């Protein structure tokens, strides 16, 4: 098979799914050779689909996204398995004497779960090679997907245990979550020796961690990461102020600290250390702070803004402005740039600036149509998505120098017109994050100017003073950089400030005690 055709490879392994399936063994003679897959960076991807209209198990070849648990092994040893569109159905029945035709009926959820467990325990045999469950990242768990590895279950258990020290974990959920960090996708930037790193203490008070998940990185190491990952904006090297990273057992973000020089290039908080052990020294960049990222009002935020006194007419006007904005994205360069930035299409945004709107017009039209489609959920029900061009979607970090007072924040953002940073000062800003379910999840902060923090751009710096961390006030968040947990949305625009005072006490979040086992967590669990 020609290399150019490999990515389009598709093979139906099974054209029907029965609730009592017990064996998943397939022969695919035309599957590209192992060396070809490895060279092309492709991984075998099997999707198990079962809904009202179709039932099938299909093999494709997908582009591999790097993760530490897979990187050191050849790709042909893995299978990516997905149950994203799986809900077991009883087969349809043709009409018979005295009985009308019957469409496929959904099976009870327990039967669907039993089918998935049965498949994962048995594994999949492909061209005589048996693949068993290997692991999954936390995001894969949400999308109902995982990795399978070509090896026995005992061999896989030994491989997983060699990735880190997990034997002391007595909670099944916590062990799965910690191992999942090794499956997080990210760009493998470099190998960082342990003597270049240092553990530092967290700022704690009254049972709260004010620096939860937020460490420090030197300017020298930051610039090296920029070169390795090739981070550019407006065709120039861009050094982010915040890097979301995975390194050994550490998880969280590293904030730029120009004062950090010499032998130590990275400082990790105690709260960032999720497990110990493992020989892997690869430093992985999962995400980083970016300019020109705008916020979206969704159903949750709109509901709370309305409850806090924002007139419905104002929100409707913002929605109309957004629809006009989408309409102008294919015609007006400024609208097009903002739209591409909000979609995280940085390559297209760069091309727009360098070559003009005509060079990206067709791509923008497709993205606009996709955005219209997102106003419907999976049940074809309408949902709100209103981009606010005057807002920013920013990483939240702690004040590394303890200069901000309680209720204050520091914000410097890169301006669209000239690409230079500007400090937001002398105003109050509304900050929220997803999930946003309680009025206390929308908070007001005073944006102040602080020269000691002027090196931090395109992020929001929260104070480490006060009775409770600023991030924790909003749905019990932390500062580990996870997009769905702490990417604050700054809403600073006319006629949208809620009339209510934000004096209500936010919800206090106290995690439940995890169930602890008295014995070692087994692989089957």
XYZ file of C-alpha atoms in Angstrom:
525
model
C 0.000 0.000 0.000
C 1.351 3.434 -0.944
C 2.339 5.627 1.994
C -0.041 8.371 0.852
C -2.993 5.976 1.146
C -2.167 4.590 4.585
C -4.028 7.266 6.544
C -7.259 6.482 4.646
C -7.101 2.769 5.515
C -10.401 1.394 6.839
C -11.517 -2.177 7.473
C -14.793 -3.414 8.949
C -13.889 -6.169 11.408
C -17.430 -6.997 12.482
C -20.675 -5.796 10.891
C -22.938 -6.733 13.803
C -22.616 -6.765 17.582
C -24.401 -9.351 19.693
C -24.901 -9.033 23.439
C -23.415 -12.493 23.964
C -20.162 -11.917 22.006
C -17.272 -13.651 23.781
C -14.377 -13.634 21.288
C -12.918 -10.741 19.271
C -10.432 -12.257 16.845
C -9.833 -10.846 13.353
C -7.601 -11.423 10.356
C -6.743 -8.393 8.197
C -4.444 -9.495 5.343
C -4.138 -6.000 3.841
C -3.050 -4.299 7.082
C 0.111 -2.230 6.361
C 3.358 -3.679 7.647
C 4.661 -2.799 11.111
C 7.657 -0.841 9.825
C 5.382 1.226 7.580
C 3.076 2.157 10.495
C 6.000 3.088 12.733
C 7.602 5.259 10.071
C 4.330 7.053 9.323
C 3.551 7.655 13.017
C 0.207 5.846 12.774
C -1.492 3.693 15.386
C -4.129 1.013 14.866
C -7.461 2.411 16.053
C -10.501 0.204 16.634
C -13.910 1.789 17.237
C -16.807 -0.190 18.669
C -20.052 1.454 17.517
C -23.571 0.455 18.469
C -26.623 2.662 18.168
C -30.104 2.573 16.680
C -28.938 2.637 13.059
C -25.599 0.809 12.998
C -23.547 -1.777 14.804
C -19.968 -2.392 13.806
C -16.369 -2.826 14.895
C -14.047 -0.938 12.544
C -10.278 -0.691 12.195
C -8.629 2.531 11.051
C -5.159 4.050 11.230
C -4.947 7.283 13.207
C -2.178 9.795 13.780
C -0.434 9.056 17.060
C -0.331 11.809 19.690
C 2.686 11.386 21.942
C 2.395 10.235 25.539
C 5.053 8.999 27.944
C 3.587 5.518 28.486
C 3.721 4.728 24.774
C 6.623 6.807 23.447
C 9.465 4.414 24.251
C 7.782 1.432 22.521
C 7.128 0.839 18.838
C 3.662 1.964 17.749
C 2.792 -1.352 16.091
C 2.605 -2.874 19.601
C -0.475 -0.777 20.431
C -4.145 -0.500 19.550
C -6.289 2.511 20.398
C -9.755 1.268 21.370
C -12.837 3.521 21.471
C -16.352 2.969 22.859
C -17.392 6.614 22.394
C -20.483 5.741 20.321
C -21.368 2.484 22.018
C -24.719 1.610 23.579
C -25.574 -2.058 23.170
C -28.751 -2.668 21.148
C -30.892 -5.737 20.612
C -31.082 -6.494 16.875
C -34.070 -5.389 14.799
C -36.652 -7.981 13.792
C -38.181 -8.396 10.344
C -41.991 -8.607 10.102
C -43.393 -12.116 10.503
C -46.841 -13.645 10.539
C -48.867 -11.739 13.074
C -45.914 -9.656 14.305
C -44.889 -6.243 12.963
C -41.285 -5.258 12.290
C -39.285 -4.055 15.309
C -36.444 -1.548 15.277
C -33.249 -2.157 17.192
C -33.901 -1.609 20.899
C -31.334 -0.305 23.410
C -30.210 -2.878 25.945
C -30.027 -2.008 29.668
C -26.949 0.028 30.589
C -25.633 -2.829 32.727
C -25.506 -5.107 29.692
C -23.555 -2.458 27.767
C -21.111 -2.138 30.672
C -20.777 -5.931 30.932
C -19.954 -6.128 27.213
C -17.188 -3.520 27.563
C -15.696 -5.231 30.636
C -15.818 -8.601 28.890
C -13.998 -7.260 25.832
C -11.332 -5.477 27.901
C -10.670 -8.591 30.005
C -10.510 -10.917 27.010
C -8.652 -8.515 24.718
C -8.564 -8.359 20.917
C -6.645 -10.684 18.618
C -5.503 -9.057 15.372
C -3.607 -11.103 12.778
C -2.668 -13.641 15.438
C -1.385 -11.039 17.935
C -3.260 -10.734 21.228
C -3.756 -7.212 22.616
C -4.781 -6.593 26.237
C -5.789 -3.490 28.204
C -2.787 -1.236 28.892
C -4.161 2.065 30.239
C -5.839 5.398 29.563
C -5.464 9.083 30.303
C -8.077 10.982 32.295
C -9.367 12.599 29.093
C -9.557 9.196 27.393
C -11.706 7.988 30.263
C -14.185 10.768 29.492
C -14.198 9.897 25.785
C -14.483 6.152 26.551
C -11.217 5.141 24.927
C -7.997 3.408 25.997
C -4.798 1.725 24.803
C -4.286 -2.009 24.298
C -0.789 -3.545 24.238
C 0.509 -6.650 22.453
C 1.502 -8.690 25.476
C 0.213 -10.889 28.259
C -1.635 -9.338 31.170
C 1.247 -10.168 33.518
C 3.737 -8.496 31.165
C 1.544 -5.393 30.971
C 1.235 -5.233 34.765
C 5.029 -5.290 35.094
C 5.384 -2.534 32.472
C 2.857 -0.283 34.210
C 4.398 -0.805 37.652
C 7.830 0.071 36.208
C 6.532 3.485 35.116
C 6.327 4.696 38.718
C 5.843 3.735 42.352
C 2.138 2.922 42.622
C 2.212 -0.007 45.067
C 1.439 2.178 48.095
C -1.822 3.463 46.578
C -4.741 1.632 48.174
C -7.530 3.367 46.234
C -8.487 1.971 42.820
C -9.703 5.385 41.597
C -6.565 7.228 42.724
C -4.224 4.622 41.240
C -6.040 4.755 37.881
C -5.855 8.556 37.922
C -2.135 8.597 38.749
C -1.267 6.054 36.060
C -3.445 8.077 33.675
C -0.974 10.981 33.938
C 1.515 8.888 31.964
C -1.014 8.589 29.122
C -1.680 12.343 28.865
C -0.857 13.622 25.387
C 1.844 16.242 25.120
C 4.865 17.281 23.108
C 7.994 15.530 24.333
C 10.302 18.533 24.492
C 13.507 17.313 26.138
C 15.091 15.087 28.772
C 15.487 16.966 32.050
C 17.919 15.584 34.605
C 16.711 15.475 38.239
C 19.656 17.612 39.420
C 18.187 20.519 37.408
C 14.979 20.361 39.469
C 14.051 21.249 43.006
C 11.085 20.559 45.263
C 9.690 23.589 47.096
C 6.971 23.900 49.720
C 3.428 25.079 49.077
C 1.824 28.136 50.602
C -0.783 26.647 52.945
C -3.176 28.158 55.457
C -6.249 26.876 57.320
C -6.262 23.621 55.378
C -6.093 25.335 51.946
C -3.223 25.162 49.439
C -2.802 28.562 47.790
C -0.150 27.361 45.324
C -1.866 24.071 44.428
C -0.277 22.715 41.232
C 1.781 25.828 40.413
C 5.599 25.729 40.264
C 8.333 27.878 38.673
C 10.507 27.679 35.553
C 13.642 29.622 34.639
C 13.799 31.897 31.603
C 16.613 29.781 30.188
C 14.609 26.545 30.297
C 11.497 28.334 28.999
C 13.372 29.570 25.932
C 14.751 26.081 25.326
C 11.209 24.668 25.427
C 10.070 27.337 22.947
C 12.784 26.200 20.521
C 12.033 22.495 20.973
C 8.241 22.834 20.683
C 8.566 25.669 18.108
C 6.119 28.129 19.671
C 5.501 31.111 17.393
C 3.019 33.948 17.055
C 3.060 36.450 14.197
C 5.997 34.501 12.765
C 8.157 35.284 15.811
C 9.304 33.182 18.748
C 6.875 33.573 21.639
C 7.894 32.661 25.185
C 4.797 31.710 27.201
C 4.559 32.760 30.825
C 2.905 29.475 31.791
C 3.660 25.881 30.735
C 1.339 23.012 31.607
C 3.694 20.066 32.016
C 4.119 16.393 32.814
C 7.468 15.308 34.221
C 8.079 12.063 36.076
C 5.389 12.078 38.788
C 4.747 15.828 38.601
C 1.592 17.359 37.170
C 0.645 21.031 36.950
C 1.931 24.317 35.561
C 5.273 26.098 35.741
C 5.251 29.893 35.843
C 8.075 31.965 34.375
C 10.484 33.219 37.047
C 13.401 35.368 35.735
C 15.122 35.244 39.147
C 15.571 31.472 38.831
C 19.142 31.025 37.528
C 22.053 28.630 37.850
C 21.890 24.864 38.294
C 18.193 24.656 39.205
C 15.964 25.312 36.195
C 12.572 24.141 37.487
C 10.939 24.195 40.919
C 8.043 21.879 41.673
C 5.563 22.334 44.515
C 4.768 19.459 46.847
C 1.185 19.549 45.562
C 2.444 18.807 42.035
C 3.986 15.473 43.005
C 1.441 12.733 42.360
C 3.736 9.689 42.495
C 7.425 8.803 42.746
C 9.775 6.442 40.932
C 10.183 5.601 37.270
C 13.237 6.005 35.068
C 11.646 8.262 32.464
C 13.192 11.750 32.374
C 11.209 13.165 29.453
C 9.767 16.631 30.006
C 6.406 16.961 28.264
C 4.570 20.195 27.396
C 0.816 19.579 27.430
C -0.305 23.183 26.931
C 0.957 26.724 27.383
C -0.425 30.223 27.829
C -1.419 31.899 24.564
C -2.378 35.349 23.332
C -5.694 36.130 21.662
C -7.746 33.421 23.406
C -11.295 34.660 23.947
C -14.028 33.548 26.316
C -17.389 32.006 25.496
C -20.629 32.441 27.381
C -22.334 29.062 27.698
C -25.706 28.085 29.165
C -24.322 27.786 32.701
C -22.680 31.213 32.779
C -25.632 32.939 31.107
C -28.039 31.445 33.645
C -25.959 32.707 36.559
C -25.412 36.169 35.021
C -29.161 36.467 34.560
C -29.771 35.372 38.154
C -27.241 37.983 39.321
C -29.075 40.827 37.601
C -27.795 41.081 34.027
C -30.841 41.998 31.862
C -31.951 39.327 29.384
C -32.034 41.994 26.653
C -28.311 42.626 27.178
C -27.464 38.944 26.791
C -29.662 38.704 23.682
C -27.850 41.688 22.221
C -24.508 40.002 22.820
C -25.777 36.900 21.057
C -26.869 38.961 18.051
C -23.462 40.646 17.984
C -21.803 37.227 17.969
C -23.932 36.021 15.047
C -22.914 39.152 13.143
C -19.322 38.448 14.124
C -19.539 34.935 12.628
C -21.028 36.391 9.470
C -18.134 38.841 9.164
C -15.426 36.250 9.880
C -15.234 35.224 6.198
C -15.061 38.844 4.962
C -13.384 41.104 7.523
C -9.720 40.498 8.476
C -10.135 41.675 12.090
C -13.155 39.423 12.677
C -11.363 36.556 10.913
C -8.280 36.898 13.141
C -10.333 36.967 16.341
C -12.403 34.017 15.176
C -9.375 31.879 14.276
C -7.717 32.771 17.584
C -10.831 31.756 19.519
C -10.851 28.415 17.659
C -7.156 27.881 18.579
C -6.316 27.793 14.861
C -3.004 29.570 15.329
C -1.486 28.379 12.043
C -4.402 29.793 10.037
C -4.320 33.016 12.079
C -0.623 33.437 11.251
C -1.286 32.839 7.560
C -4.067 35.430 7.654
C -1.647 38.057 8.993
C 1.086 37.194 6.506
C -0.865 36.394 3.334
C -4.275 38.035 3.714
C -7.798 36.783 4.279
C -8.115 35.253 0.797
C -5.559 32.578 1.709
C -7.736 31.191 4.538
C -11.268 32.087 3.433
C -12.373 28.532 2.594
C -10.984 27.174 5.874
C -12.777 29.904 7.845
C -16.080 29.069 6.112
C -15.780 25.432 7.248
C -14.955 26.489 10.808
C -17.903 28.896 10.905
C -20.260 26.116 9.811
C -18.793 23.869 12.484
C -19.393 26.606 15.053
C -23.053 26.866 14.012
C -23.353 23.100 14.471
C -22.035 23.428 18.025
C -25.128 25.404 18.994
C -26.897 22.029 19.074
C -26.036 19.365 21.615
C -26.016 15.597 21.100
C -29.797 15.491 21.549
C -30.274 18.222 18.896
C -31.283 20.687 21.597
C -30.237 24.308 21.287
C -27.423 25.543 23.500
C -25.713 28.907 23.861
C -22.214 29.743 22.636
C -21.501 33.470 22.628
C -17.931 34.595 22.036
C -17.072 37.879 23.750
C -14.230 39.589 21.826
C -13.456 41.869 24.784
C -12.873 38.850 27.046
C -9.862 36.584 27.502
C -9.471 32.913 28.306
C -6.384 32.744 30.505
C -4.368 30.340 32.622
C -4.666 31.001 36.341
C -1.462 31.030 38.424
C -0.477 31.992 41.952
C 1.439 35.118 42.923
C 5.035 33.806 43.170
C 6.264 36.861 45.092
C 3.406 37.392 47.558
C 2.776 41.009 46.581
C -0.943 40.913 45.752
C -3.484 41.542 48.467
C -6.605 39.464 49.041
C -9.153 40.121 46.295
C -6.553 41.484 43.869
C -5.281 40.005 40.624
C -2.668 40.981 38.028
C -3.442 40.725 34.297
C -1.261 41.565 31.283
C -2.577 40.588 27.851
C -1.092 40.730 24.363
C -2.926 43.269 22.237
C -4.234 42.248 18.826
C -3.187 45.292 16.803
C 0.515 45.604 17.640
C 1.238 42.379 19.561
C 2.571 44.204 22.642
C 1.456 43.374 26.210
C -0.781 45.757 28.142
C -1.662 45.749 31.812
C -5.328 45.774 32.814
C -5.440 48.173 35.741
C -7.816 50.346 37.721
C -10.924 48.257 37.156
C -12.861 45.317 38.510
C -13.098 42.149 36.447
C -15.510 39.256 36.602
C -13.812 35.867 36.703
C -15.386 32.440 36.344
C -14.473 28.966 35.213
C -16.201 25.782 34.117
C -18.096 24.084 35.604
C -20.044 27.148 36.693
C -23.131 26.009 38.612
C -23.478 28.268 41.654
C -23.674 32.087 41.913
C -20.534 31.958 44.054
C -18.649 30.484 41.087
C -18.637 33.964 39.498
C -16.219 36.197 41.404
C -15.145 39.825 41.222
C -11.483 40.846 41.553
C -9.602 44.145 41.444
C -7.092 44.279 38.597
C -3.999 46.100 39.814
C -0.611 46.993 38.382
C 2.380 45.310 39.985
C 5.848 45.783 38.528
C 7.127 42.647 40.266
C 4.701 40.600 38.147
C 5.110 42.443 34.832
C 6.981 39.488 33.302
C 3.798 37.372 33.432
C 1.735 37.885 30.259
C -1.458 36.238 28.961
C -2.339 34.749 32.328
C -4.170 35.886 35.455
C -2.176 36.011 38.697
C -4.129 35.341 41.897
C -3.123 36.412 45.389
C -1.749 33.897 47.898
C -3.165 35.916 50.805
C -6.557 35.750 52.452
C -8.675 33.076 54.051
C -9.233 30.968 50.954
C -7.484 30.596 47.546
C -9.083 32.615 44.738
C -9.226 29.563 42.461
C -10.955 27.501 45.145
C -13.730 30.114 45.400
C -14.840 29.108 41.889
C -16.140 25.528 41.944
C -13.276 24.406 44.160
C -10.651 24.878 41.437
C -6.878 24.660 41.680
C -3.933 25.939 39.638
C -2.819 22.813 37.764
C -3.664 24.282 34.344
C -6.380 21.862 33.354
C -8.596 23.630 30.823
C -11.866 22.300 32.169
C -10.948 23.267 35.724
C -9.084 26.542 35.714
C -8.943 28.628 32.622
C -10.620 31.777 34.007
C -12.859 33.766 31.732
C -12.364 37.520 32.071
C -15.556 39.358 31.195
C -14.782 43.063 30.869
C -17.275 44.713 28.611
C -19.915 47.389 28.741
C -23.365 46.806 30.203
C -22.628 43.251 31.336
C -21.644 43.765 34.955
C -24.153 42.071 37.290
C -26.030 44.402 39.594
C -25.780 42.044 42.536
C -22.907 42.468 44.919
C -20.726 39.383 44.953
C -20.953 39.103 48.712
C -22.480 35.641 48.718
C -20.325 32.932 50.263
C -19.022 30.479 47.660
C -19.634 26.788 48.224
C -17.032 24.992 50.323
C -15.733 21.845 48.664
C -14.640 18.954 50.843
C -13.766 15.831 48.826
C -15.208 12.556 49.985
C -12.875 10.054 51.574
C -11.846 7.568 48.887
C -12.474 3.914 49.560
C -9.179 2.400 50.704
C -8.310 -1.237 50.101
C -6.418 -3.228 52.725
C -4.442 -4.995 49.984
C -2.513 -3.978 46.877
C -4.670 -2.724 43.987
C -4.858 -5.519 41.405
C -4.655 -4.929 37.646
C -8.151 -6.406 37.189
C -9.566 -3.719 39.460
